[in-house]
């Protein structure tokens, strides 16, 4: 068995979907489309939230953070893969792999915390509407968002450093299309029980725990919605929460199946497709879901389009 210190390795080689050439082309096209839609959709959401004063609310403040996260998350995961496919070089430097791993983990971990905080925001808005402006004031929102970012970045740093300080065996070939931490961990030839314990603790803190908080929040929300006598009131409350729940199911479902699956279930090929879902599909669907299910966002987009495109044609000329 050949051991090599990770610090002397200059490059990693991605296998990606090279065993399936036809699939590789399809995956490239789909990932390119998902990436472009993610960029466009999230940039539009951030822009209309900043430009429309009616959207200067806690919910949309968190939504802006989510959009910003998705842009960075997708860019860190998909951009190197797309660039490698075009250039024909399935390699990445050690430093590039470390940066990619850290940013993917940091953005994903931050999103785990942020989604649970968004559930708390909806709980306060629906269950304590009169006190909502006081409880979720600007200072509290900034603190919640900052706490989410700090938590995500610190846990990602711990995980990245714990893996990259290990030793590798043989060739530095990663059976993945990105520097996914579980794929890199498979290259380690020393005992990884300590690293796996660290990852397990962090995964439990960032996946089941936030999901539990979300479930509790929405249990109270559902109870309060059912007490609303007005049909329109119930419909509006359900519509407000539906978008967030859809994102939660997509994001946490794929993440749980990836990081907390039984050790007996270990298929690298399945892991690659799961990674495509939470790194490409979910960030792409976020702006689409919020755009289609939120009346305020649709109204803001319509108003922005009318103001910038249609109004000049209806301004009467002065004579």
PDB file of C-alpha atoms in Angstrom:
ATOM      1  CA  UNK A   1       0.000   0.000   0.000  1.00  0.00           C
ATOM      2  CA  UNK A   2       1.395   3.349  -1.044  1.00  0.00           C
ATOM      3  CA  UNK A   3       0.811   6.293   1.255  1.00  0.00           C
ATOM      4  CA  UNK A   4       1.135   9.888   0.172  1.00  0.00           C
ATOM      5  CA  UNK A   5       0.761  13.004   2.245  1.00  0.00           C
ATOM      6  CA  UNK A   6      -2.063  15.093   0.856  1.00  0.00           C
ATOM      7  CA  UNK A   7      -0.018  18.288   0.942  1.00  0.00           C
ATOM      8  CA  UNK A   8       2.378  17.027  -1.788  1.00  0.00           C
ATOM      9  CA  UNK A   9      -0.383  16.165  -4.245  1.00  0.00           C
ATOM     10  CA  UNK A  10      -0.696  18.822  -6.935  1.00  0.00           C
ATOM     11  CA  UNK A  11      -3.758  17.626  -8.859  1.00  0.00           C
ATOM     12  CA  UNK A  12      -6.841  15.471  -8.539  1.00  0.00           C
ATOM     13  CA  UNK A  13      -8.503  13.668 -11.440  1.00  0.00           C
ATOM     14  CA  UNK A  14     -12.306  13.540 -11.725  1.00  0.00           C
ATOM     15  CA  UNK A  15     -13.935  10.412 -13.139  1.00  0.00           C
ATOM     16  CA  UNK A  16     -17.297  12.137 -13.344  1.00  0.00           C
ATOM     17  CA  UNK A  17     -19.569  10.332 -15.803  1.00  0.00           C
ATOM     18  CA  UNK A  18     -16.707   9.308 -18.110  1.00  0.00           C
ATOM     19  CA  UNK A  19     -17.813   5.655 -17.956  1.00  0.00           C
ATOM     20  CA  UNK A  20     -21.016   6.727 -19.706  1.00  0.00           C
ATOM     21  CA  UNK A  21     -20.021   9.046 -22.609  1.00  0.00           C
ATOM     22  CA  UNK A  22     -23.581   9.582 -23.859  1.00  0.00           C
ATOM     23  CA  UNK A  23     -24.842  10.286 -20.362  1.00  0.00           C
ATOM     24  CA  UNK A  24     -21.945  12.694 -19.839  1.00  0.00           C
ATOM     25  CA  UNK A  25     -23.080  14.875 -22.750  1.00  0.00           C
ATOM     26  CA  UNK A  26     -26.667  14.908 -21.497  1.00  0.00           C
ATOM     27  CA  UNK A  27     -25.520  15.756 -17.967  1.00  0.00           C
ATOM     28  CA  UNK A  28     -23.391  18.626 -19.314  1.00  0.00           C
ATOM     29  CA  UNK A  29     -26.314  20.128 -21.242  1.00  0.00           C
ATOM     30  CA  UNK A  30     -28.689  19.756 -18.289  1.00  0.00           C
ATOM     31  CA  UNK A  31     -26.168  21.214 -15.834  1.00  0.00           C
ATOM     32  CA  UNK A  32     -25.480  24.163 -18.132  1.00  0.00           C
ATOM     33  CA  UNK A  33     -29.204  24.889 -18.423  1.00  0.00           C
ATOM     34  CA  UNK A  34     -29.721  24.523 -14.665  1.00  0.00           C
ATOM     35  CA  UNK A  35     -26.793  26.817 -13.945  1.00  0.00           C
ATOM     36  CA  UNK A  36     -27.963  29.538 -16.337  1.00  0.00           C
ATOM     37  CA  UNK A  37     -31.546  29.365 -15.034  1.00  0.00           C
ATOM     38  CA  UNK A  38     -30.257  29.477 -11.446  1.00  0.00           C
ATOM     39  CA  UNK A  39     -28.178  32.575 -12.153  1.00  0.00           C
ATOM     40  CA  UNK A  40     -30.969  34.353 -14.026  1.00  0.00           C
ATOM     41  CA  UNK A  41     -33.752  33.439 -11.607  1.00  0.00           C
ATOM     42  CA  UNK A  42     -31.874  34.300  -8.432  1.00  0.00           C
ATOM     43  CA  UNK A  43     -30.448  37.532  -9.817  1.00  0.00           C
ATOM     44  CA  UNK A  44     -33.982  38.594 -10.784  1.00  0.00           C
ATOM     45  CA  UNK A  45     -35.283  37.743  -7.308  1.00  0.00           C
ATOM     46  CA  UNK A  46     -32.501  39.692  -5.610  1.00  0.00           C
ATOM     47  CA  UNK A  47     -33.021  42.643  -7.956  1.00  0.00           C
ATOM     48  CA  UNK A  48     -36.770  42.973  -7.502  1.00  0.00           C
ATOM     49  CA  UNK A  49     -36.428  42.565  -3.728  1.00  0.00           C
ATOM     50  CA  UNK A  50     -33.931  45.424  -3.600  1.00  0.00           C
ATOM     51  CA  UNK A  51     -35.820  47.658  -6.051  1.00  0.00           C
ATOM     52  CA  UNK A  52     -39.380  47.164  -4.747  1.00  0.00           C
ATOM     53  CA  UNK A  53     -39.941  48.807  -1.361  1.00  0.00           C
ATOM     54  CA  UNK A  54     -43.012  46.606  -0.758  1.00  0.00           C
ATOM     55  CA  UNK A  55     -40.674  43.607  -0.528  1.00  0.00           C
ATOM     56  CA  UNK A  56     -38.488  45.128   2.176  1.00  0.00           C
ATOM     57  CA  UNK A  57     -39.763  42.614   4.693  1.00  0.00           C
ATOM     58  CA  UNK A  58     -38.051  39.902   6.784  1.00  0.00           C
ATOM     59  CA  UNK A  59     -39.335  37.116   4.541  1.00  0.00           C
ATOM     60  CA  UNK A  60     -37.759  38.657   1.441  1.00  0.00           C
ATOM     61  CA  UNK A  61     -34.602  39.596   3.307  1.00  0.00           C
ATOM     62  CA  UNK A  62     -34.101  35.895   4.045  1.00  0.00           C
ATOM     63  CA  UNK A  63     -35.097  35.053   0.483  1.00  0.00           C
ATOM     64  CA  UNK A  64     -32.339  37.344  -0.803  1.00  0.00           C
ATOM     65  CA  UNK A  65     -29.855  35.488   1.393  1.00  0.00           C
ATOM     66  CA  UNK A  66     -31.156  32.179   0.036  1.00  0.00           C
ATOM     67  CA  UNK A  67     -30.786  33.384  -3.559  1.00  0.00           C
ATOM     68  CA  UNK A  68     -27.251  34.602  -2.904  1.00  0.00           C
ATOM     69  CA  UNK A  69     -26.414  31.241  -1.322  1.00  0.00           C
ATOM     70  CA  UNK A  70     -27.797  29.328  -4.290  1.00  0.00           C
ATOM     71  CA  UNK A  71     -25.711  31.355  -6.756  1.00  0.00           C
ATOM     72  CA  UNK A  72     -22.482  30.624  -4.882  1.00  0.00           C
ATOM     73  CA  UNK A  73     -23.448  27.036  -4.116  1.00  0.00           C
ATOM     74  CA  UNK A  74     -24.225  26.142  -7.732  1.00  0.00           C
ATOM     75  CA  UNK A  75     -21.199  28.045  -9.023  1.00  0.00           C
ATOM     76  CA  UNK A  76     -18.815  26.208  -6.697  1.00  0.00           C
ATOM     77  CA  UNK A  77     -20.244  22.796  -7.586  1.00  0.00           C
ATOM     78  CA  UNK A  78     -21.073  23.032 -11.294  1.00  0.00           C
ATOM     79  CA  UNK A  79     -18.722  25.630 -12.807  1.00  0.00           C
ATOM     80  CA  UNK A  80     -15.536  23.493 -12.538  1.00  0.00           C
ATOM     81  CA  UNK A  81     -17.363  20.502 -13.996  1.00  0.00           C
ATOM     82  CA  UNK A  82     -18.664  22.549 -16.948  1.00  0.00           C
ATOM     83  CA  UNK A  83     -15.224  24.085 -17.533  1.00  0.00           C
ATOM     84  CA  UNK A  84     -13.531  20.682 -17.414  1.00  0.00           C
ATOM     85  CA  UNK A  85     -15.994  19.223 -19.909  1.00  0.00           C
ATOM     86  CA  UNK A  86     -15.402  22.060 -22.386  1.00  0.00           C
ATOM     87  CA  UNK A  87     -11.613  21.975 -21.988  1.00  0.00           C
ATOM     88  CA  UNK A  88     -11.428  18.182 -21.935  1.00  0.00           C
ATOM     89  CA  UNK A  89      -9.311  18.257 -18.764  1.00  0.00           C
ATOM     90  CA  UNK A  90     -10.903  16.447 -15.835  1.00  0.00           C
ATOM     91  CA  UNK A  91      -8.379  17.727 -13.320  1.00  0.00           C
ATOM     92  CA  UNK A  92      -8.308  20.201 -10.465  1.00  0.00           C
ATOM     93  CA  UNK A  93      -5.437  21.460  -8.346  1.00  0.00           C
ATOM     94  CA  UNK A  94      -5.159  20.626  -4.662  1.00  0.00           C
ATOM     95  CA  UNK A  95      -5.864  24.226  -3.661  1.00  0.00           C
ATOM     96  CA  UNK A  96      -8.753  24.407  -6.119  1.00  0.00           C
ATOM     97  CA  UNK A  97     -10.226  21.217  -4.676  1.00  0.00           C
ATOM     98  CA  UNK A  98      -9.891  22.556  -1.140  1.00  0.00           C
ATOM     99  CA  UNK A  99     -11.603  25.840  -2.080  1.00  0.00           C
ATOM    100  CA  UNK A 100     -14.374  24.066  -3.972  1.00  0.00           C
ATOM    101  CA  UNK A 101     -15.013  21.647  -1.110  1.00  0.00           C
ATOM    102  CA  UNK A 102     -15.087  24.441   1.457  1.00  0.00           C
ATOM    103  CA  UNK A 103     -17.443  26.710  -0.478  1.00  0.00           C
ATOM    104  CA  UNK A 104     -19.842  23.870  -1.342  1.00  0.00           C
ATOM    105  CA  UNK A 105     -19.972  22.770   2.300  1.00  0.00           C
ATOM    106  CA  UNK A 106     -20.217  26.346   3.598  1.00  0.00           C
ATOM    107  CA  UNK A 107     -23.067  27.339   1.284  1.00  0.00           C
ATOM    108  CA  UNK A 108     -24.945  24.072   1.842  1.00  0.00           C
ATOM    109  CA  UNK A 109     -24.530  24.209   5.639  1.00  0.00           C
ATOM    110  CA  UNK A 110     -25.601  27.851   5.755  1.00  0.00           C
ATOM    111  CA  UNK A 111     -28.704  27.016   3.727  1.00  0.00           C
ATOM    112  CA  UNK A 112     -29.605  24.261   6.210  1.00  0.00           C
ATOM    113  CA  UNK A 113     -29.649  26.777   9.058  1.00  0.00           C
ATOM    114  CA  UNK A 114     -31.256  29.562   7.018  1.00  0.00           C
ATOM    115  CA  UNK A 115     -34.214  27.411   5.934  1.00  0.00           C
ATOM    116  CA  UNK A 116     -35.015  26.609   9.565  1.00  0.00           C
ATOM    117  CA  UNK A 117     -34.846  30.325  10.422  1.00  0.00           C
ATOM    118  CA  UNK A 118     -37.207  31.067   7.543  1.00  0.00           C
ATOM    119  CA  UNK A 119     -39.637  28.551   9.045  1.00  0.00           C
ATOM    120  CA  UNK A 120     -39.434  30.423  12.344  1.00  0.00           C
ATOM    121  CA  UNK A 121     -40.128  33.666  10.481  1.00  0.00           C
ATOM    122  CA  UNK A 122     -43.290  32.161   8.966  1.00  0.00           C
ATOM    123  CA  UNK A 123     -44.322  30.840  12.391  1.00  0.00           C
ATOM    124  CA  UNK A 124     -44.098  34.316  13.941  1.00  0.00           C
ATOM    125  CA  UNK A 125     -45.851  35.931  10.952  1.00  0.00           C
ATOM    126  CA  UNK A 126     -48.842  33.582  11.108  1.00  0.00           C
ATOM    127  CA  UNK A 127     -49.080  32.744  14.802  1.00  0.00           C
ATOM    128  CA  UNK A 128     -48.177  36.184  16.200  1.00  0.00           C
ATOM    129  CA  UNK A 129     -49.081  38.627  13.412  1.00  0.00           C
ATOM    130  CA  UNK A 130     -49.566  41.638  15.712  1.00  0.00           C
ATOM    131  CA  UNK A 131     -46.154  41.210  17.330  1.00  0.00           C
ATOM    132  CA  UNK A 132     -44.426  40.195  14.097  1.00  0.00           C
ATOM    133  CA  UNK A 133     -42.883  43.636  13.313  1.00  0.00           C
ATOM    134  CA  UNK A 134     -41.513  43.826  16.857  1.00  0.00           C
ATOM    135  CA  UNK A 135     -40.173  40.258  17.093  1.00  0.00           C
ATOM    136  CA  UNK A 136     -38.700  40.150  13.584  1.00  0.00           C
ATOM    137  CA  UNK A 137     -37.264  43.631  13.474  1.00  0.00           C
ATOM    138  CA  UNK A 138     -34.336  44.585  11.244  1.00  0.00           C
ATOM    139  CA  UNK A 139     -31.714  43.954  13.919  1.00  0.00           C
ATOM    140  CA  UNK A 140     -33.034  40.460  14.686  1.00  0.00           C
ATOM    141  CA  UNK A 141     -33.157  39.556  10.988  1.00  0.00           C
ATOM    142  CA  UNK A 142     -29.553  40.638  10.483  1.00  0.00           C
ATOM    143  CA  UNK A 143     -28.475  38.645  13.542  1.00  0.00           C
ATOM    144  CA  UNK A 144     -30.300  35.527  12.340  1.00  0.00           C
ATOM    145  CA  UNK A 145     -28.804  35.772   8.853  1.00  0.00           C
ATOM    146  CA  UNK A 146     -25.325  36.457  10.233  1.00  0.00           C
ATOM    147  CA  UNK A 147     -25.629  33.521  12.634  1.00  0.00           C
ATOM    148  CA  UNK A 148     -26.602  31.240   9.754  1.00  0.00           C
ATOM    149  CA  UNK A 149     -23.594  32.335   7.704  1.00  0.00           C
ATOM    150  CA  UNK A 150     -21.149  32.034  10.601  1.00  0.00           C
ATOM    151  CA  UNK A 151     -22.453  28.576  11.536  1.00  0.00           C
ATOM    152  CA  UNK A 152     -22.233  27.318   7.967  1.00  0.00           C
ATOM    153  CA  UNK A 153     -18.753  28.713   7.336  1.00  0.00           C
ATOM    154  CA  UNK A 154     -17.295  27.422  10.620  1.00  0.00           C
ATOM    155  CA  UNK A 155     -18.699  23.895  10.303  1.00  0.00           C
ATOM    156  CA  UNK A 156     -17.481  23.743   6.681  1.00  0.00           C
ATOM    157  CA  UNK A 157     -14.005  24.812   7.810  1.00  0.00           C
ATOM    158  CA  UNK A 158     -13.915  22.062  10.440  1.00  0.00           C
ATOM    159  CA  UNK A 159     -15.020  19.379   7.959  1.00  0.00           C
ATOM    160  CA  UNK A 160     -12.682  20.527   5.183  1.00  0.00           C
ATOM    161  CA  UNK A 161      -9.624  20.724   7.436  1.00  0.00           C
ATOM    162  CA  UNK A 162     -10.371  17.359   9.047  1.00  0.00           C
ATOM    163  CA  UNK A 163     -10.392  15.622   5.641  1.00  0.00           C
ATOM    164  CA  UNK A 164      -7.584  17.497   3.899  1.00  0.00           C
ATOM    165  CA  UNK A 165      -5.133  16.773   6.711  1.00  0.00           C
ATOM    166  CA  UNK A 166      -5.409  13.020   6.137  1.00  0.00           C
ATOM    167  CA  UNK A 167      -3.173  10.825   3.946  1.00  0.00           C
ATOM    168  CA  UNK A 168      -4.099   9.304   0.602  1.00  0.00           C
ATOM    169  CA  UNK A 169      -3.375   5.897  -0.890  1.00  0.00           C
ATOM    170  CA  UNK A 170      -2.288   5.399  -4.475  1.00  0.00           C
ATOM    171  CA  UNK A 171      -3.674   7.554  -7.276  1.00  0.00           C
ATOM    172  CA  UNK A 172      -5.512  10.783  -6.526  1.00  0.00           C
ATOM    173  CA  UNK A 173      -8.591   9.887  -8.589  1.00  0.00           C
ATOM    174  CA  UNK A 174     -11.938  11.205  -7.334  1.00  0.00           C
ATOM    175  CA  UNK A 175     -14.901   9.138  -8.464  1.00  0.00           C
ATOM    176  CA  UNK A 176     -17.140  12.189  -8.738  1.00  0.00           C
ATOM    177  CA  UNK A 177     -17.613  15.324 -10.843  1.00  0.00           C
ATOM    178  CA  UNK A 178     -16.710  17.650  -7.958  1.00  0.00           C
ATOM    179  CA  UNK A 179     -14.578  17.657  -4.807  1.00  0.00           C
ATOM    180  CA  UNK A 180     -17.432  16.244  -2.772  1.00  0.00           C
ATOM    181  CA  UNK A 181     -16.221  15.521   0.746  1.00  0.00           C
ATOM    182  CA  UNK A 182     -17.446  11.911   0.868  1.00  0.00           C
ATOM    183  CA  UNK A 183     -15.757  11.132  -2.470  1.00  0.00           C
ATOM    184  CA  UNK A 184     -12.446  12.632  -1.306  1.00  0.00           C
ATOM    185  CA  UNK A 185     -12.723  10.768   2.003  1.00  0.00           C
ATOM    186  CA  UNK A 186     -12.693   7.482   0.072  1.00  0.00           C
ATOM    187  CA  UNK A 187      -9.101   8.234  -0.983  1.00  0.00           C
ATOM    188  CA  UNK A 188      -7.883   8.318   2.613  1.00  0.00           C
ATOM    189  CA  UNK A 189      -5.878   5.239   3.574  1.00  0.00           C
ATOM    190  CA  UNK A 190      -5.599   5.813   7.343  1.00  0.00           C
ATOM    191  CA  UNK A 191      -8.296   5.273   9.943  1.00  0.00           C
ATOM    192  CA  UNK A 192     -11.115   7.739   9.232  1.00  0.00           C
ATOM    193  CA  UNK A 193     -13.316   6.961  12.236  1.00  0.00           C
ATOM    194  CA  UNK A 194     -12.529  10.319  13.875  1.00  0.00           C
ATOM    195  CA  UNK A 195     -13.283  12.241  10.691  1.00  0.00           C
ATOM    196  CA  UNK A 196     -16.492  10.295  10.169  1.00  0.00           C
ATOM    197  CA  UNK A 197     -17.543  11.038  13.751  1.00  0.00           C
ATOM    198  CA  UNK A 198     -16.965  14.767  13.199  1.00  0.00           C
ATOM    199  CA  UNK A 199     -18.986  14.662   9.972  1.00  0.00           C
ATOM    200  CA  UNK A 200     -21.766  12.668  11.648  1.00  0.00           C
ATOM    201  CA  UNK A 201     -22.091  15.157  14.511  1.00  0.00           C
ATOM    202  CA  UNK A 202     -22.137  18.125  12.124  1.00  0.00           C
ATOM    203  CA  UNK A 203     -24.588  16.390   9.773  1.00  0.00           C
ATOM    204  CA  UNK A 204     -26.977  15.655  12.665  1.00  0.00           C
ATOM    205  CA  UNK A 205     -26.751  19.274  13.837  1.00  0.00           C
ATOM    206  CA  UNK A 206     -27.354  20.666  10.351  1.00  0.00           C
ATOM    207  CA  UNK A 207     -29.923  18.223   8.949  1.00  0.00           C
ATOM    208  CA  UNK A 208     -32.265  16.436  11.423  1.00  0.00           C
ATOM    209  CA  UNK A 209     -32.125  19.243  14.014  1.00  0.00           C
ATOM    210  CA  UNK A 210     -33.176  22.047  11.642  1.00  0.00           C
ATOM    211  CA  UNK A 211     -35.780  19.721  10.118  1.00  0.00           C
ATOM    212  CA  UNK A 212     -37.199  19.100  13.599  1.00  0.00           C
ATOM    213  CA  UNK A 213     -37.436  22.850  14.196  1.00  0.00           C
ATOM    214  CA  UNK A 214     -39.143  23.263  10.833  1.00  0.00           C
ATOM    215  CA  UNK A 215     -41.653  20.495  11.601  1.00  0.00           C
ATOM    216  CA  UNK A 216     -42.460  22.040  15.002  1.00  0.00           C
ATOM    217  CA  UNK A 217     -42.875  25.492  13.443  1.00  0.00           C
ATOM    218  CA  UNK A 218     -45.198  24.213  10.755  1.00  0.00           C
ATOM    219  CA  UNK A 219     -47.192  22.127  13.219  1.00  0.00           C
ATOM    220  CA  UNK A 220     -48.056  25.360  15.058  1.00  0.00           C
ATOM    221  CA  UNK A 221     -48.621  27.118  11.731  1.00  0.00           C
ATOM    222  CA  UNK A 222     -51.018  24.410  10.523  1.00  0.00           C
ATOM    223  CA  UNK A 223     -52.907  24.518  13.823  1.00  0.00           C
ATOM    224  CA  UNK A 224     -53.362  28.275  13.512  1.00  0.00           C
ATOM    225  CA  UNK A 225     -54.308  28.105   9.835  1.00  0.00           C
ATOM    226  CA  UNK A 226     -57.093  25.617  10.583  1.00  0.00           C
ATOM    227  CA  UNK A 227     -58.489  28.048  13.144  1.00  0.00           C
ATOM    228  CA  UNK A 228     -58.888  30.796  10.533  1.00  0.00           C
ATOM    229  CA  UNK A 229     -62.575  31.109   9.694  1.00  0.00           C
ATOM    230  CA  UNK A 230     -62.067  32.914   6.405  1.00  0.00           C
ATOM    231  CA  UNK A 231     -61.483  30.681   3.392  1.00  0.00           C
ATOM    232  CA  UNK A 232     -59.430  33.416   1.737  1.00  0.00           C
ATOM    233  CA  UNK A 233     -57.348  33.789   4.899  1.00  0.00           C
ATOM    234  CA  UNK A 234     -56.583  30.078   5.018  1.00  0.00           C
ATOM    235  CA  UNK A 235     -55.735  30.059   1.313  1.00  0.00           C
ATOM    236  CA  UNK A 236     -53.350  33.006   1.680  1.00  0.00           C
ATOM    237  CA  UNK A 237     -51.629  31.436   4.697  1.00  0.00           C
ATOM    238  CA  UNK A 238     -51.209  28.094   2.923  1.00  0.00           C
ATOM    239  CA  UNK A 239     -49.853  29.843  -0.178  1.00  0.00           C
ATOM    240  CA  UNK A 240     -47.332  31.781   1.896  1.00  0.00           C
ATOM    241  CA  UNK A 241     -45.881  28.611   3.431  1.00  0.00           C
ATOM    242  CA  UNK A 242     -46.165  26.264   0.449  1.00  0.00           C
ATOM    243  CA  UNK A 243     -43.084  27.635  -1.307  1.00  0.00           C
ATOM    244  CA  UNK A 244     -40.878  27.246   1.758  1.00  0.00           C
ATOM    245  CA  UNK A 245     -42.099  23.693   2.428  1.00  0.00           C
ATOM    246  CA  UNK A 246     -41.426  22.686  -1.184  1.00  0.00           C
ATOM    247  CA  UNK A 247     -37.845  23.936  -0.939  1.00  0.00           C
ATOM    248  CA  UNK A 248     -37.395  22.190   2.422  1.00  0.00           C
ATOM    249  CA  UNK A 249     -38.558  18.810   1.085  1.00  0.00           C
ATOM    250  CA  UNK A 250     -36.298  19.025  -1.971  1.00  0.00           C
ATOM    251  CA  UNK A 251     -33.210  20.248  -0.155  1.00  0.00           C
ATOM    252  CA  UNK A 252     -33.302  18.218   3.053  1.00  0.00           C
ATOM    253  CA  UNK A 253     -34.561  15.079   1.321  1.00  0.00           C
ATOM    254  CA  UNK A 254     -31.571  14.860  -1.020  1.00  0.00           C
ATOM    255  CA  UNK A 255     -29.090  15.971   1.662  1.00  0.00           C
ATOM    256  CA  UNK A 256     -30.334  13.367   4.152  1.00  0.00           C
ATOM    257  CA  UNK A 257     -30.161  10.599   1.551  1.00  0.00           C
ATOM    258  CA  UNK A 258     -26.572  11.636   0.842  1.00  0.00           C
ATOM    259  CA  UNK A 259     -24.998  12.275   4.248  1.00  0.00           C
ATOM    260  CA  UNK A 260     -27.041  10.183   6.686  1.00  0.00           C
ATOM    261  CA  UNK A 261     -27.690   7.060   4.669  1.00  0.00           C
ATOM    262  CA  UNK A 262     -26.761   3.641   6.140  1.00  0.00           C
ATOM    263  CA  UNK A 263     -23.141   2.623   5.590  1.00  0.00           C
ATOM    264  CA  UNK A 264     -24.322  -0.541   3.831  1.00  0.00           C
ATOM    265  CA  UNK A 265     -25.879   1.587   1.107  1.00  0.00           C
ATOM    266  CA  UNK A 266     -22.850   2.897  -0.782  1.00  0.00           C
ATOM    267  CA  UNK A 267     -23.203   3.555  -4.497  1.00  0.00           C
ATOM    268  CA  UNK A 268     -20.955   6.254  -5.899  1.00  0.00           C
ATOM    269  CA  UNK A 269     -22.940   6.444  -9.136  1.00  0.00           C
ATOM    270  CA  UNK A 270     -26.179   7.109  -7.249  1.00  0.00           C
ATOM    271  CA  UNK A 271     -24.372   9.683  -5.109  1.00  0.00           C
ATOM    272  CA  UNK A 272     -23.378  11.588  -8.250  1.00  0.00           C
ATOM    273  CA  UNK A 273     -26.981  11.923  -9.399  1.00  0.00           C
ATOM    274  CA  UNK A 274     -28.120  12.880  -5.895  1.00  0.00           C
ATOM    275  CA  UNK A 275     -25.413  15.554  -5.896  1.00  0.00           C
ATOM    276  CA  UNK A 276     -26.770  16.874  -9.194  1.00  0.00           C
ATOM    277  CA  UNK A 277     -30.184  17.278  -7.569  1.00  0.00           C
ATOM    278  CA  UNK A 278     -29.108  19.298  -4.542  1.00  0.00           C
ATOM    279  CA  UNK A 279     -26.302  21.176  -6.332  1.00  0.00           C
ATOM    280  CA  UNK A 280     -28.155  21.983  -9.540  1.00  0.00           C
ATOM    281  CA  UNK A 281     -31.858  21.187  -9.526  1.00  0.00           C
ATOM    282  CA  UNK A 282     -32.836  22.560  -6.109  1.00  0.00           C
ATOM    283  CA  UNK A 283     -31.111  25.964  -6.540  1.00  0.00           C
ATOM    284  CA  UNK A 284     -32.735  26.223  -9.980  1.00  0.00           C
ATOM    285  CA  UNK A 285     -36.202  25.460  -8.607  1.00  0.00           C
ATOM    286  CA  UNK A 286     -35.953  27.904  -5.690  1.00  0.00           C
ATOM    287  CA  UNK A 287     -36.618  31.095  -7.698  1.00  0.00           C
ATOM    288  CA  UNK A 288     -39.200  29.302  -9.854  1.00  0.00           C
ATOM    289  CA  UNK A 289     -41.105  28.059  -6.801  1.00  0.00           C
ATOM    290  CA  UNK A 290     -41.066  31.427  -5.074  1.00  0.00           C
ATOM    291  CA  UNK A 291     -41.963  33.188  -8.304  1.00  0.00           C
ATOM    292  CA  UNK A 292     -44.979  30.983  -9.050  1.00  0.00           C
ATOM    293  CA  UNK A 293     -46.348  30.559  -5.534  1.00  0.00           C
ATOM    294  CA  UNK A 294     -45.917  34.080  -4.163  1.00  0.00           C
ATOM    295  CA  UNK A 295     -48.396  36.780  -5.181  1.00  0.00           C
ATOM    296  CA  UNK A 296     -46.253  39.645  -3.895  1.00  0.00           C
ATOM    297  CA  UNK A 297     -43.255  38.550  -5.961  1.00  0.00           C
ATOM    298  CA  UNK A 298     -45.416  38.160  -9.074  1.00  0.00           C
ATOM    299  CA  UNK A 299     -46.909  41.594  -8.523  1.00  0.00           C
ATOM    300  CA  UNK A 300     -43.442  43.107  -8.050  1.00  0.00           C
ATOM    301  CA  UNK A 301     -42.148  41.517 -11.270  1.00  0.00           C
ATOM    302  CA  UNK A 302     -45.205  42.686 -13.185  1.00  0.00           C
ATOM    303  CA  UNK A 303     -44.896  46.215 -11.819  1.00  0.00           C
ATOM    304  CA  UNK A 304     -41.196  46.327 -12.645  1.00  0.00           C
ATOM    305  CA  UNK A 305     -41.828  45.148 -16.205  1.00  0.00           C
ATOM    306  CA  UNK A 306     -44.611  47.653 -16.717  1.00  0.00           C
ATOM    307  CA  UNK A 307     -42.569  50.501 -15.281  1.00  0.00           C
ATOM    308  CA  UNK A 308     -39.457  49.750 -17.338  1.00  0.00           C
ATOM    309  CA  UNK A 309     -40.934  48.491 -20.594  1.00  0.00           C
ATOM    310  CA  UNK A 310     -44.561  49.435 -21.114  1.00  0.00           C
ATOM    311  CA  UNK A 311     -44.992  52.827 -19.471  1.00  0.00           C
ATOM    312  CA  UNK A 312     -43.036  54.839 -22.062  1.00  0.00           C
ATOM    313  CA  UNK A 313     -45.471  53.717 -24.756  1.00  0.00           C
ATOM    314  CA  UNK A 314     -48.476  55.022 -22.809  1.00  0.00           C
ATOM    315  CA  UNK A 315     -47.044  58.444 -21.855  1.00  0.00           C
ATOM    316  CA  UNK A 316     -48.926  60.995 -23.941  1.00  0.00           C
ATOM    317  CA  UNK A 317     -46.726  63.318 -25.910  1.00  0.00           C
ATOM    318  CA  UNK A 318     -46.912  66.981 -24.977  1.00  0.00           C
ATOM    319  CA  UNK A 319     -48.042  69.369 -27.667  1.00  0.00           C
TER     320      UNK A 319
END
